[in-house]
Short mmCIF file of C-alpha atoms and ligand atoms in Angstrom, two decimals:
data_model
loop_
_atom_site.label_atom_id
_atom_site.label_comp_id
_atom_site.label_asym_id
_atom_site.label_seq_id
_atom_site.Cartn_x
_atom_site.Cartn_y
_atom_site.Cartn_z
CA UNK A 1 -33.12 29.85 -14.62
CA UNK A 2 -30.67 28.42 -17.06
CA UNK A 3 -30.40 32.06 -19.12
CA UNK A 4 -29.43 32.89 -15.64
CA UNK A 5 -26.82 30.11 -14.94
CA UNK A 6 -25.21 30.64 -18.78
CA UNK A 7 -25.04 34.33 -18.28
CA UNK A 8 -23.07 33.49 -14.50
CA UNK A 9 -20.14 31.40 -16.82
CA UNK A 10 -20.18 33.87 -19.82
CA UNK A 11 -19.68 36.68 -18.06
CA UNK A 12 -16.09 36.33 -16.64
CA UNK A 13 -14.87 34.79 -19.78
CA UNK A 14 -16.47 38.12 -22.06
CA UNK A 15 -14.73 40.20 -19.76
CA UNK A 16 -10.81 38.56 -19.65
CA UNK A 17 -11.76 38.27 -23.73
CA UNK A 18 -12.27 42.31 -23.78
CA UNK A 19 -8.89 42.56 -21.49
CA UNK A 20 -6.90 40.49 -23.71
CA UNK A 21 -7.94 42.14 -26.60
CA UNK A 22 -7.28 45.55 -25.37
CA UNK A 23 -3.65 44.04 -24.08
CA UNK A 24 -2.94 42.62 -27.41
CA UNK A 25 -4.07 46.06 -29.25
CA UNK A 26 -1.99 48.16 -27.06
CA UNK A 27 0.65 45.73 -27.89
CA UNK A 28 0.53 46.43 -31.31
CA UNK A 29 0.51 49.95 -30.80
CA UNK A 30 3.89 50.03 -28.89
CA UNK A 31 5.55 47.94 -31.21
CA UNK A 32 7.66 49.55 -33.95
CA UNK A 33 7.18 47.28 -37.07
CA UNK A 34 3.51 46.40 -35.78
CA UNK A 35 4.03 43.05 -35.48
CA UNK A 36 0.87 41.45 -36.46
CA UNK A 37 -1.96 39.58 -34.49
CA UNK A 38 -0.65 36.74 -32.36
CA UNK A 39 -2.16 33.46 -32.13
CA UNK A 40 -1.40 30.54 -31.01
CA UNK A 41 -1.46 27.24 -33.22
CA UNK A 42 -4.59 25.70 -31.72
CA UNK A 43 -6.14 29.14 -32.49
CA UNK A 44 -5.17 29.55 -35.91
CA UNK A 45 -6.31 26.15 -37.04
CA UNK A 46 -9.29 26.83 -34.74
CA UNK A 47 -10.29 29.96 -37.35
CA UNK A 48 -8.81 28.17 -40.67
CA UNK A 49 -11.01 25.61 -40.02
CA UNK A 50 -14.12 25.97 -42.32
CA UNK A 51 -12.09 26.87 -45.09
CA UNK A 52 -9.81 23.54 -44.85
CA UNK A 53 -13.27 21.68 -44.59
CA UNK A 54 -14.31 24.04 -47.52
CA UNK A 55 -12.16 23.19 -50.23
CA UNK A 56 -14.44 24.45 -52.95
CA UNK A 57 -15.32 28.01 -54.19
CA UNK A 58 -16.80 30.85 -55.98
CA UNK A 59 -15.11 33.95 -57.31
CA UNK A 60 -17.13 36.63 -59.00
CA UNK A 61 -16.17 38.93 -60.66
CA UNK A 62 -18.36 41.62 -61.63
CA UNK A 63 -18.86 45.44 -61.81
CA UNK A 64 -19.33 47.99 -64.82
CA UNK A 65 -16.59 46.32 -67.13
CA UNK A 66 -19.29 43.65 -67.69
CA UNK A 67 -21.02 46.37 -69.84
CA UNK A 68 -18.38 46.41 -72.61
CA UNK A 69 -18.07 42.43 -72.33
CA UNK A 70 -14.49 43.00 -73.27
CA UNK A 71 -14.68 44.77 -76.94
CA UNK A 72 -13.39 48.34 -76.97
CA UNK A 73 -13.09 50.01 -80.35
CA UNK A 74 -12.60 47.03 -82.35
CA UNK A 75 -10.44 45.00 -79.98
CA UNK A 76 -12.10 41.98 -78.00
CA UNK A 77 -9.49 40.98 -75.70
CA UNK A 78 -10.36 43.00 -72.80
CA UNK A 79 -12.07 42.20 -69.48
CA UNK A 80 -11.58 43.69 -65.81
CA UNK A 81 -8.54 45.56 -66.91
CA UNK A 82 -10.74 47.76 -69.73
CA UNK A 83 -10.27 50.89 -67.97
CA UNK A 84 -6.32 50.21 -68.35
CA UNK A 85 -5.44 48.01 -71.29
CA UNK A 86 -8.12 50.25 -73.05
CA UNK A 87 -6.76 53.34 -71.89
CA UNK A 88 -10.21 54.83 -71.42
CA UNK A 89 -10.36 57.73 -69.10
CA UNK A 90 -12.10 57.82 -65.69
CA UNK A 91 -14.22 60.67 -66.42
CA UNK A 92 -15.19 58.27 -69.83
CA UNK A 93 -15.31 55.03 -67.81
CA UNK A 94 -17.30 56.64 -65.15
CA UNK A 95 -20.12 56.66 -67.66
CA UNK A 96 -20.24 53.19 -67.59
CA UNK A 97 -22.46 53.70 -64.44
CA UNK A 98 -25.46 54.88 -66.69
CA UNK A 99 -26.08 51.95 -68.14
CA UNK A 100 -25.50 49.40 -65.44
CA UNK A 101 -29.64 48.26 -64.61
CA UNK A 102 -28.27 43.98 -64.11
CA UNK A 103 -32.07 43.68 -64.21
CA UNK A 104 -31.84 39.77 -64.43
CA UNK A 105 -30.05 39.63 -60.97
CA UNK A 106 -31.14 37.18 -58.78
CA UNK A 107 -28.87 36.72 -55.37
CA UNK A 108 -31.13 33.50 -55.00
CA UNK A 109 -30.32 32.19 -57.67
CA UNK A 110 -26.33 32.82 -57.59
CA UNK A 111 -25.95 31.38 -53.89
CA UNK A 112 -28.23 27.97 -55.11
CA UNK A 113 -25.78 27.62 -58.22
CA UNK A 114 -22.59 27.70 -56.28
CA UNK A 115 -24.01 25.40 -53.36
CA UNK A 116 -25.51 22.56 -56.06
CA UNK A 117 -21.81 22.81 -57.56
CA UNK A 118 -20.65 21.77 -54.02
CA UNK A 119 -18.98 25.05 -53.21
CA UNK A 120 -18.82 26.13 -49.74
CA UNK A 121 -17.92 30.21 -49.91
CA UNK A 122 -18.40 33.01 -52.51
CA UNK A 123 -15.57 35.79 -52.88
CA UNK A 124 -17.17 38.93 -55.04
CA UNK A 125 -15.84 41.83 -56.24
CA UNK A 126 -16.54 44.42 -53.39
CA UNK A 127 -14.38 46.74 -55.50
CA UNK A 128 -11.55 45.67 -58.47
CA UNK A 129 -9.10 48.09 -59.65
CA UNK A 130 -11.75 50.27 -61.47
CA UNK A 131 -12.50 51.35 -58.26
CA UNK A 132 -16.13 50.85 -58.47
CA UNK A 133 -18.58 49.48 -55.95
CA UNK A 134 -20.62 46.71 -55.81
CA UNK A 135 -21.98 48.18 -52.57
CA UNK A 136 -23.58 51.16 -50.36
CA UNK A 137 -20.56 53.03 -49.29
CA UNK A 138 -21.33 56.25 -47.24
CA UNK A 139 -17.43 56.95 -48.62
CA UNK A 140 -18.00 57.05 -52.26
CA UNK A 141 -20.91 58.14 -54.42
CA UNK A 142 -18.85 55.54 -56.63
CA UNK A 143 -21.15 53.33 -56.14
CA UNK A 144 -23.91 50.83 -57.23
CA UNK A 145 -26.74 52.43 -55.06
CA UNK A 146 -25.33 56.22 -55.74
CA UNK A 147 -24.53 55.80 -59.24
CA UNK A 148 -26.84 53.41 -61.23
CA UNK A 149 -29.95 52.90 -62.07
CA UNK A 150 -30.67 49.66 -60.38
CA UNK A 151 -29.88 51.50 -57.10
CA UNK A 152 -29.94 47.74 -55.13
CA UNK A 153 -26.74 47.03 -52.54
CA UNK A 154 -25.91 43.84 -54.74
CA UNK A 155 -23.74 42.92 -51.84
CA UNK A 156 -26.87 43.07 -49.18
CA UNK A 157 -28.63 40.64 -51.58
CA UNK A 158 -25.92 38.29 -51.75
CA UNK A 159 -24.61 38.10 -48.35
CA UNK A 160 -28.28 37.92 -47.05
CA UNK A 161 -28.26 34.89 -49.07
CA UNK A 162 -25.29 32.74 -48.54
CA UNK A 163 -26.56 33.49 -44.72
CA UNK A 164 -29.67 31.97 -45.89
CA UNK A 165 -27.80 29.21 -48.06
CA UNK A 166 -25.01 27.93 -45.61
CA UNK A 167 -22.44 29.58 -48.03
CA UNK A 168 -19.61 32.01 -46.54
CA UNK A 169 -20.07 35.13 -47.81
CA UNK A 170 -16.04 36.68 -48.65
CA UNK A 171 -15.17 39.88 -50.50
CA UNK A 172 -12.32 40.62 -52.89
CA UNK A 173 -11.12 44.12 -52.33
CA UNK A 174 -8.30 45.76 -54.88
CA UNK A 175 -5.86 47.71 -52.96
CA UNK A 176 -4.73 49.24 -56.15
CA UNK A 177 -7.80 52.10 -57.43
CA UNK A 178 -7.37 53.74 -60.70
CA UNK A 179 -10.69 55.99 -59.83
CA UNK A 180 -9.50 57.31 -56.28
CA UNK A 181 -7.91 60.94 -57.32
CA UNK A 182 -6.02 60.08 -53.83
CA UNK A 183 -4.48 56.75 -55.15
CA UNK A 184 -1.11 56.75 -56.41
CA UNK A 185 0.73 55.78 -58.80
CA UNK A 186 -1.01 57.17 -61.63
CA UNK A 187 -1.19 54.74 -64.81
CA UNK A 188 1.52 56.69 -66.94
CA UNK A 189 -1.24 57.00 -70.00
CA UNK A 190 -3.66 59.37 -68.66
CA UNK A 191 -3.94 62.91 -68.04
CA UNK A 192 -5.78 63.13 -64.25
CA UNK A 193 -2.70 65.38 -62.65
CA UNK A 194 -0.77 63.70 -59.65
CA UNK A 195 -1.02 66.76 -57.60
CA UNK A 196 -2.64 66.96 -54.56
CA UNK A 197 -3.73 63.71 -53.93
CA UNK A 198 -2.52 61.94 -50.78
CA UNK A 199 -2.04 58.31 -50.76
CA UNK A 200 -2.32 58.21 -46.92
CA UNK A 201 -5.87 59.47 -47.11
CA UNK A 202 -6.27 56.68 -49.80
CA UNK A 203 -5.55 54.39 -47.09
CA UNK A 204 -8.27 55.75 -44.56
CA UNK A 205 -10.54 55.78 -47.40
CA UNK A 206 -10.00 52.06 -48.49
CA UNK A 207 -9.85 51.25 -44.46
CA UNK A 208 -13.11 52.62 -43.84
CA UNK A 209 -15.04 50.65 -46.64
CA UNK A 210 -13.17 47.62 -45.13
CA UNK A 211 -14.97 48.43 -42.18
CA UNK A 212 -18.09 48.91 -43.82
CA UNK A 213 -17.62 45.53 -45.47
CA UNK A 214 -16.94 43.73 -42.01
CA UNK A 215 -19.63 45.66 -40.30
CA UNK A 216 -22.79 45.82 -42.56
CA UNK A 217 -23.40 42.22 -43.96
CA UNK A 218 -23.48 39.81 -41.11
CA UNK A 219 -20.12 36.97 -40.36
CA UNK A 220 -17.84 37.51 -43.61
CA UNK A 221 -15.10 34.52 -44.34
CA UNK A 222 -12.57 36.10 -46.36
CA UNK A 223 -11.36 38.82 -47.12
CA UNK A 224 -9.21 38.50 -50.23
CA UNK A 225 -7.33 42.05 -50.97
CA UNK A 226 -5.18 41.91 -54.36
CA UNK A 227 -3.75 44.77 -56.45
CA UNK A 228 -1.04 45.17 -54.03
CA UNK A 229 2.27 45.04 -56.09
CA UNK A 230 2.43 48.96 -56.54
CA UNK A 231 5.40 50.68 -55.06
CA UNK A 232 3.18 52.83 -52.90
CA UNK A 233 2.11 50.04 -50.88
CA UNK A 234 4.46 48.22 -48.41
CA UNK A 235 5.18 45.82 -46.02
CA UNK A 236 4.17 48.18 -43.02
CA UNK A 237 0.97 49.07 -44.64
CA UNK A 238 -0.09 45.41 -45.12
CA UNK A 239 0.43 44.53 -41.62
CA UNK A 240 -1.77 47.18 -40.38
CA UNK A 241 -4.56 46.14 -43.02
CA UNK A 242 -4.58 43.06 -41.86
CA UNK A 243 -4.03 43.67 -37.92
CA UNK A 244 -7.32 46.30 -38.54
CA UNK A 245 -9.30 44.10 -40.54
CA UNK A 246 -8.85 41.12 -37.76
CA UNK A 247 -9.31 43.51 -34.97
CA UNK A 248 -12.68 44.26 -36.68
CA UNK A 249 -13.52 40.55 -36.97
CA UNK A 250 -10.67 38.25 -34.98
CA UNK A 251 -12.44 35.01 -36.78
CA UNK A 252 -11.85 36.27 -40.49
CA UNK A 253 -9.49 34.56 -43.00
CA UNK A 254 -7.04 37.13 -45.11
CA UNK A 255 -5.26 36.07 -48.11
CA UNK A 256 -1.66 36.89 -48.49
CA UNK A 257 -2.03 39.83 -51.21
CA UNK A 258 -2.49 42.15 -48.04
CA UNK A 259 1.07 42.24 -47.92
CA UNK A 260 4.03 42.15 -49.82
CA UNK A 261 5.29 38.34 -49.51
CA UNK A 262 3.48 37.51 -52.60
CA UNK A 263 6.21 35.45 -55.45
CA UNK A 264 4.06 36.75 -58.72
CA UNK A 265 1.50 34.58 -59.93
CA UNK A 266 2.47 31.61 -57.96
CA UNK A 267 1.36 33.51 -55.44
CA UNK A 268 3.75 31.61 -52.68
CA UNK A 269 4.94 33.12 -49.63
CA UNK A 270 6.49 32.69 -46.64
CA UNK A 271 3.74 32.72 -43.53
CA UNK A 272 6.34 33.15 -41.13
CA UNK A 273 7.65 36.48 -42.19
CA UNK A 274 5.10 38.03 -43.96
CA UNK A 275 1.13 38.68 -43.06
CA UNK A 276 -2.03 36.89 -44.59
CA UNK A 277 -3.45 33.44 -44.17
CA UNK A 278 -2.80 31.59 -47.24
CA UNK A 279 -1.33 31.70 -50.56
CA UNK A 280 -2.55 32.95 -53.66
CA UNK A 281 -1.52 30.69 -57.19
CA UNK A 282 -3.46 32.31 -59.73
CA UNK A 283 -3.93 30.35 -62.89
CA UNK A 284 -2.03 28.02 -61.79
CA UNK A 285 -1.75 24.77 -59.62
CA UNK A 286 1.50 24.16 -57.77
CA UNK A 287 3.53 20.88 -58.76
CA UNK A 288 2.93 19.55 -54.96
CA UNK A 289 1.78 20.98 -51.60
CA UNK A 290 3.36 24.01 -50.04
CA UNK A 291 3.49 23.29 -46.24
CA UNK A 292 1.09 25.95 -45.75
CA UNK A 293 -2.69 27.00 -46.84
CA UNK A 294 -2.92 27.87 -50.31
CA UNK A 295 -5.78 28.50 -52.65
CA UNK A 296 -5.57 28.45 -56.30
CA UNK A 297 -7.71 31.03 -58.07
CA UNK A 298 -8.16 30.43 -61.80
CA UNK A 299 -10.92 31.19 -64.91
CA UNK A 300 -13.19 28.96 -67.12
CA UNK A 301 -12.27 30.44 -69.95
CA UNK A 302 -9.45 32.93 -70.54
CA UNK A 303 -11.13 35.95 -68.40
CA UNK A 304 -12.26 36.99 -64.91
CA UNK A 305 -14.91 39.73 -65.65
CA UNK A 306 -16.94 38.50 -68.70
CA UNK A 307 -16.19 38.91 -71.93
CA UNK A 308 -18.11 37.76 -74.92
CA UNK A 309 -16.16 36.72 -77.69
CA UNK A 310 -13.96 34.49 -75.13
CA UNK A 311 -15.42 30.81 -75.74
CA UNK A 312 -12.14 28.87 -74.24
CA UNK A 313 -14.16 27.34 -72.02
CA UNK A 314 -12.38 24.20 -70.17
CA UNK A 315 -13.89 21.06 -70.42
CA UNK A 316 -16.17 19.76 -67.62
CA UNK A 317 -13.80 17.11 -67.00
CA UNK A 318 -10.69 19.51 -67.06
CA UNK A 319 -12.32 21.48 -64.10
CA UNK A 320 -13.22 18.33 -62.15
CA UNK A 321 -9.56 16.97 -62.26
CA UNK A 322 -8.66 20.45 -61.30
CA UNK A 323 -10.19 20.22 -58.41
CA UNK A 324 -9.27 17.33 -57.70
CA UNK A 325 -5.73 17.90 -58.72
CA UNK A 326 -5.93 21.05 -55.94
CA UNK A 327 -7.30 19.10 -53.05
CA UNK A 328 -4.84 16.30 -53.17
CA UNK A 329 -1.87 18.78 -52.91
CA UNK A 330 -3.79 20.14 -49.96
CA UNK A 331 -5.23 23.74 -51.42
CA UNK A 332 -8.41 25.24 -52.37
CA UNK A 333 -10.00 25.99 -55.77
CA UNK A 334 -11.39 29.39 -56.11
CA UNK A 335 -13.57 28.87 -59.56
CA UNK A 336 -14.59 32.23 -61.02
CA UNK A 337 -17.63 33.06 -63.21
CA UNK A 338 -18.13 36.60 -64.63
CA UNK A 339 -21.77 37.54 -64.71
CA UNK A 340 -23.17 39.40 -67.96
CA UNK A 341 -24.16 42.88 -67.60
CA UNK A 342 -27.77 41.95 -67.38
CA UNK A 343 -26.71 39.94 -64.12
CA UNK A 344 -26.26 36.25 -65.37
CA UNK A 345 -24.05 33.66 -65.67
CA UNK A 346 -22.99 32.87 -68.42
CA UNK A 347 -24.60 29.52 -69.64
CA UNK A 348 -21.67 27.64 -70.51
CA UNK A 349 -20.85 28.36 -66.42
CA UNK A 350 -24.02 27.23 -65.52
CA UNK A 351 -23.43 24.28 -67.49
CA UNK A 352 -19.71 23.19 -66.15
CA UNK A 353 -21.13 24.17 -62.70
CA UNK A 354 -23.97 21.43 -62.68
CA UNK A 355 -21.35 18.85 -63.89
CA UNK A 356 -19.63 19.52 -61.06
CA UNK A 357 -22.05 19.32 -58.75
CA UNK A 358 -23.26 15.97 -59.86
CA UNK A 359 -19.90 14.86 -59.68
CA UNK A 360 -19.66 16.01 -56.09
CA UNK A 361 -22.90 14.56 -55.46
CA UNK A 362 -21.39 11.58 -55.27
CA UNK A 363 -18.11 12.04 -54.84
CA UNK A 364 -17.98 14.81 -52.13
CA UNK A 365 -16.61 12.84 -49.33
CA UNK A 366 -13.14 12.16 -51.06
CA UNK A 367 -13.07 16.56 -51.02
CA UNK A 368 -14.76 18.02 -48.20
CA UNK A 369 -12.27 17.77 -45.13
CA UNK A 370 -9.57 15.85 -46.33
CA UNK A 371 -6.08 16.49 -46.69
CA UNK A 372 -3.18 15.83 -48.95
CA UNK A 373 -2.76 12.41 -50.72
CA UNK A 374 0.23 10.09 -48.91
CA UNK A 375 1.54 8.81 -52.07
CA UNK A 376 3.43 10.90 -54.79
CA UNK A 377 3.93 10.15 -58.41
CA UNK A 378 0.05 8.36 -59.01
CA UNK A 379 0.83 7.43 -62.76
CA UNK A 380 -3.39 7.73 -63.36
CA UNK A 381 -4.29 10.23 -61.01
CA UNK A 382 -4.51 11.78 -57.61
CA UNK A 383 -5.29 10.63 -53.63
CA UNK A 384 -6.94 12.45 -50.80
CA UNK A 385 -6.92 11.15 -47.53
CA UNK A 386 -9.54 11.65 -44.07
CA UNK A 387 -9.09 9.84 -40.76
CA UNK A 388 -9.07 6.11 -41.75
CA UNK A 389 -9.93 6.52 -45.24
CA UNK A 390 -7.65 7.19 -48.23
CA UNK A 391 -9.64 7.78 -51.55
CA UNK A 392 -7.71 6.94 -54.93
CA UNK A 393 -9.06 9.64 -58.00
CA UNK A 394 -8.44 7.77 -61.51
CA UNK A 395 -7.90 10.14 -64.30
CA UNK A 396 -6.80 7.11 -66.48
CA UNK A 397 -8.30 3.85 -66.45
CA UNK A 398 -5.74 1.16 -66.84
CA UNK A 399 -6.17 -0.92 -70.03
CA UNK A 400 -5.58 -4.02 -67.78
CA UNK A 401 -7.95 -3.23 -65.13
CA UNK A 402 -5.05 -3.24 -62.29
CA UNK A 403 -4.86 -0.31 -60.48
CA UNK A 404 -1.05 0.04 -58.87
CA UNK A 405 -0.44 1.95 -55.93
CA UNK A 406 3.09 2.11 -55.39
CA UNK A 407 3.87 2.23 -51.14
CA UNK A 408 0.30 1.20 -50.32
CA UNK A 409 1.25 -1.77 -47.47
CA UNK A 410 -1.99 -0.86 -45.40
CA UNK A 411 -3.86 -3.58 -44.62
CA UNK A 412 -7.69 -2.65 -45.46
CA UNK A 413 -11.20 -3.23 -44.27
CA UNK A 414 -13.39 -2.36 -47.25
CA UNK A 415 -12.29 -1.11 -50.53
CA UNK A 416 -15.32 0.31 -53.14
CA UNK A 417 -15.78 2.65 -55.79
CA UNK A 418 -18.20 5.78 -53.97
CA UNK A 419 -20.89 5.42 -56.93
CA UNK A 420 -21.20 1.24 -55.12
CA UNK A 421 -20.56 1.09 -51.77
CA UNK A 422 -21.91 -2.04 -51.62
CA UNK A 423 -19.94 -3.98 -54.24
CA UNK A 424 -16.50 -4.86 -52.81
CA UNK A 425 -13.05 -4.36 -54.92
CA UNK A 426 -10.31 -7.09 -54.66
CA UNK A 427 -6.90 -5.77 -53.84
CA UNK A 428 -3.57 -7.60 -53.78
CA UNK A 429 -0.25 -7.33 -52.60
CA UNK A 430 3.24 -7.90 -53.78
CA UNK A 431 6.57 -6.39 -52.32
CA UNK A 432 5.98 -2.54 -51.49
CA UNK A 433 3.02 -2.15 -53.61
CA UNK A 434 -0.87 -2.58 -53.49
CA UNK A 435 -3.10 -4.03 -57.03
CA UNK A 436 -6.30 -3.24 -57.03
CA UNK A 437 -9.24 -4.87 -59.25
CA UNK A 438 -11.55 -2.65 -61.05
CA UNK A 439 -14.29 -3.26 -63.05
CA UNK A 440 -13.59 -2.91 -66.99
CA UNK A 441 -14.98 0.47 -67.90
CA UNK A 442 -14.69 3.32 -66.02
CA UNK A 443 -17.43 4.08 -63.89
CA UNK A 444 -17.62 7.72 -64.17
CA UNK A 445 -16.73 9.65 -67.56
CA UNK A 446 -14.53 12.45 -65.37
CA UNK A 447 -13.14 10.95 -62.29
CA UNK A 448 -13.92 7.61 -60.64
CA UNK A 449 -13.17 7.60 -56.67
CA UNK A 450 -12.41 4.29 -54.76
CA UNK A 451 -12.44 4.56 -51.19
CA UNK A 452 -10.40 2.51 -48.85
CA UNK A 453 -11.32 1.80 -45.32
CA UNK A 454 -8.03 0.94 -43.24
CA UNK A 455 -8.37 -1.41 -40.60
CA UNK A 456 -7.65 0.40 -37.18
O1 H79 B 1 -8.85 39.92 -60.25
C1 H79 B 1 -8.18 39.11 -61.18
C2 H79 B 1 -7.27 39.91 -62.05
O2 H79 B 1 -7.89 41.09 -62.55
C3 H79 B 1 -6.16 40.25 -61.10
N1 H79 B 1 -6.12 39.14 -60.17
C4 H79 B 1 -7.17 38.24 -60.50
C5 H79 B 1 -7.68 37.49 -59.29
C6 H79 B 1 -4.92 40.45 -61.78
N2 H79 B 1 -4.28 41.53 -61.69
N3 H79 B 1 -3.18 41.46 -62.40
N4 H79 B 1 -3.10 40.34 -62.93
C7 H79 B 1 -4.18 39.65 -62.59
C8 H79 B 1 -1.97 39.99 -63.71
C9 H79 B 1 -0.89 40.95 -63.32
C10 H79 B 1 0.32 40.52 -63.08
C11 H79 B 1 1.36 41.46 -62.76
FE1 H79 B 1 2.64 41.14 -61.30
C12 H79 B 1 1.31 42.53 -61.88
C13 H79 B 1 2.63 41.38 -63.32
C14 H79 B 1 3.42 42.38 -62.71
C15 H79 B 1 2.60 43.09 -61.82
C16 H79 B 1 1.81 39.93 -59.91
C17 H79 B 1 2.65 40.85 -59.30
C18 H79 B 1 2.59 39.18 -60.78
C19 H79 B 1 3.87 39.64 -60.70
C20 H79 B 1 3.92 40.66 -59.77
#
């Protein structure tokens, strides 16, 4: 009876879905400079809105280059980029594939370290610019299950996973291939000829393992392309990436390296002119907020795929006021961790991630959901704000125990530190400025959070 009565109202409302679609597809089809996807704002917030609750990330980058660890011939400064800044050839690299058996692998085990760190999504390395696979494609013998010996879709594993976990499962996909003979440019080093290859078949290829992506591992969150600053891709080409990709899956979030509108490694943009979702800072954290959605992508150490003799790590308390740092400005922090070649993570990520988490623990509710701190200028630290809280991050405890907050005039119904709820902090007020009490020592050794509660 009530299967009956919901099938009655969802009926209608599938079918003028299907229409619209189809209207909106044909409307991209007449339209010149295929004008991407339209949406209206209620929509778009509607389908950002996991990832603004999100705040907190995993990247991963993995694949064959984990084999060398980033020491070719004597130099140790390589990562992700062997195949280039290495100048090893394909057919060489290609070998690579022999040895990769990541018998250590545990997809468990990955997803349960990124959610006790408080992360919300995981963005792996479908495919960087080595062009291998960290997946079944039916388009490429390229591939983890074609060409190695561990044979196992390492992408099935995970996404099955963070399904299992609660964690969005996102891929990274490079636009730019050096393996493809069909992608162009080639790098000006090597010897594969130019001839005959056909960067428009490059694009169906790279299209149809998007679709494969979308299709074969259950609800994916982002799709994050990058390796798009080549002069054979363009503005027209981006759009219809990203129109396809959406037109796959209308609920998926696409970073702005599918186009063209990326500023270098700021990675600003301008979301009214050019396609993608949000911006891209890499190794870096903009000086305030942008106006838009932007995540910042960025290392533990000094590399993305792993490399051995790299032990910059930053400090535990570094990456926590990173974070914070990130949130208050109103972006995301994408933290990567490259996995070993036997398939773990590196301890001293392991580490840094369970600081975090513990940190998060109890300090989670100043991140998750909130948006961009109301004050600028915090001499000793940052702000985040959610509905009728504001939560004040202290960096640097003041010698005097007086916490200023310059253009604080609200008047306030509680005010704590999150790690004691129940022990009330004074606060004062003179002229355009609030003074708050805190105990003498700080309470945590990275980040202390008070909490305000505003009277309503
Ligand atoms: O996957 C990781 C790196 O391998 C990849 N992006 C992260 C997430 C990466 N690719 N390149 N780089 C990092 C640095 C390259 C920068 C440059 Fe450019 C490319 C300099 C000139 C072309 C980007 C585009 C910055 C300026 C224009």
């Amino acid at each position: 009876m009530k299967k009956h009565s919901s099938l009655k109202t969802i009926l209608p409302l599938l079918f003028l879905m299907i229409l619209v679609l189809g209207l909106m597809m044909c409307a991209n089809q007449n339209e010149e400079s295929s004008q991407s996807i339209i949406e209206t704002q209620d929509q778009h917030d509607k389908r950002m809105s996991w990832w603004r609750e999100a705040r907190f990330g995993m990247f991963i980058h993995w694949g064959l280059y984990a084999i060398p660890a980033g020491e070719w011939n004597g130099e140790t400064d390589h990562a992700e980029w062997i195949l280039t800044t290495a100048q090893i050839p394909v057919k060489e690299y290609e070998k690579f594939t022999e040895k990769f058996n990541p018998t250590q692998f545990n997809a468990e085990e990955w997803v349960q370290t990124a959610k006790n760190a408080g992360m919300k999504y995981m963005v792996i390395t479908s495919k960087h610019h080595d062009g291998f696979c960290l997946f079944d494609s039916e388009l490429t013998e390229y591939d983890v299950v074609d060409a190695t010996p561990f044979g196992r879709d390492i992408l099935k594993e995970l996404s099955n996973e963070c399904h299992q976990q609660g964690i969005k499962m996102c891929f990274y996909h490079s636009i730019m291939d050096w393996h493809h003979p069909d992608y162009l440019p080639r790098r000006k080093w090597e010897s594969r000829p130019a001839e005959g290859a056909d960067f428009d078949r490059y694009v169906q290829y790279m299209k149809g393992q998007v679709k494969e992506l979308v299709s074969n591992y259950g609800e994916i969150g982002v799709l994050w392309f990058d390796g798009e600053w080549e002069n054979t891709w363009n503005r027209d080409r981006g759009t219809d990436l990203y129109d396809y990709v959406r037109s796959l899956q209308p609920s998926i979030i696409i970073n702005n390296r599918v186009g063209k509108g990326r500023e270098g490694m700021a990675g600003t943009y301008d979301p009214e002119t050019s396609v993608g979702d949000f911006g891209t800072p890499e190794q870096e954290i903009p000086d305030t907020g942008l106006g838009y959605n932007w995540e910042t992508c960025m290392t533990m150490n000094d590399h993305w795929g792993y490399n051995k003799h790299d032990d910059n790590w930053k400090s535990e308390k570094e990456l926590i006021q990173k974070l914070v740092d990130i949130v208050s400005k109103g972006g995301n922090f994408l933290l990567n961790v490259g996995p070993t070649a036997e398939g773990l993570f590196p301890e001293p990520c392991v580490k840094r991630l369970r600081a975090m988490g513990k940190w998060m623990d109890v300090n989670e509710e100043s991140i998750y959901g909130t948006t961009a701190s109301l004050f600028s200028d915090l001499k000793w630290g940052r702000s985040t704000t959610k509905a009728e809280k504001i939560f004040l991050h202290v960096f640097e405890w003041p010698k005097n125990r007086i916490l200023g907050v310059p253009g604080f005039t609200y008047e306030v119904e509680s005010i704590y530190l999150l790690e004691d709820p129940e022990t009330q902090l004074n606060i004062n007020y003179s002229e355009n400025r609030a003074e708050i009490e805190l105990p003498e020592q700080a309470t945590d050794p990275y980040v202390s959070v008070i909490a305000l509660e505003l009277k309503k």
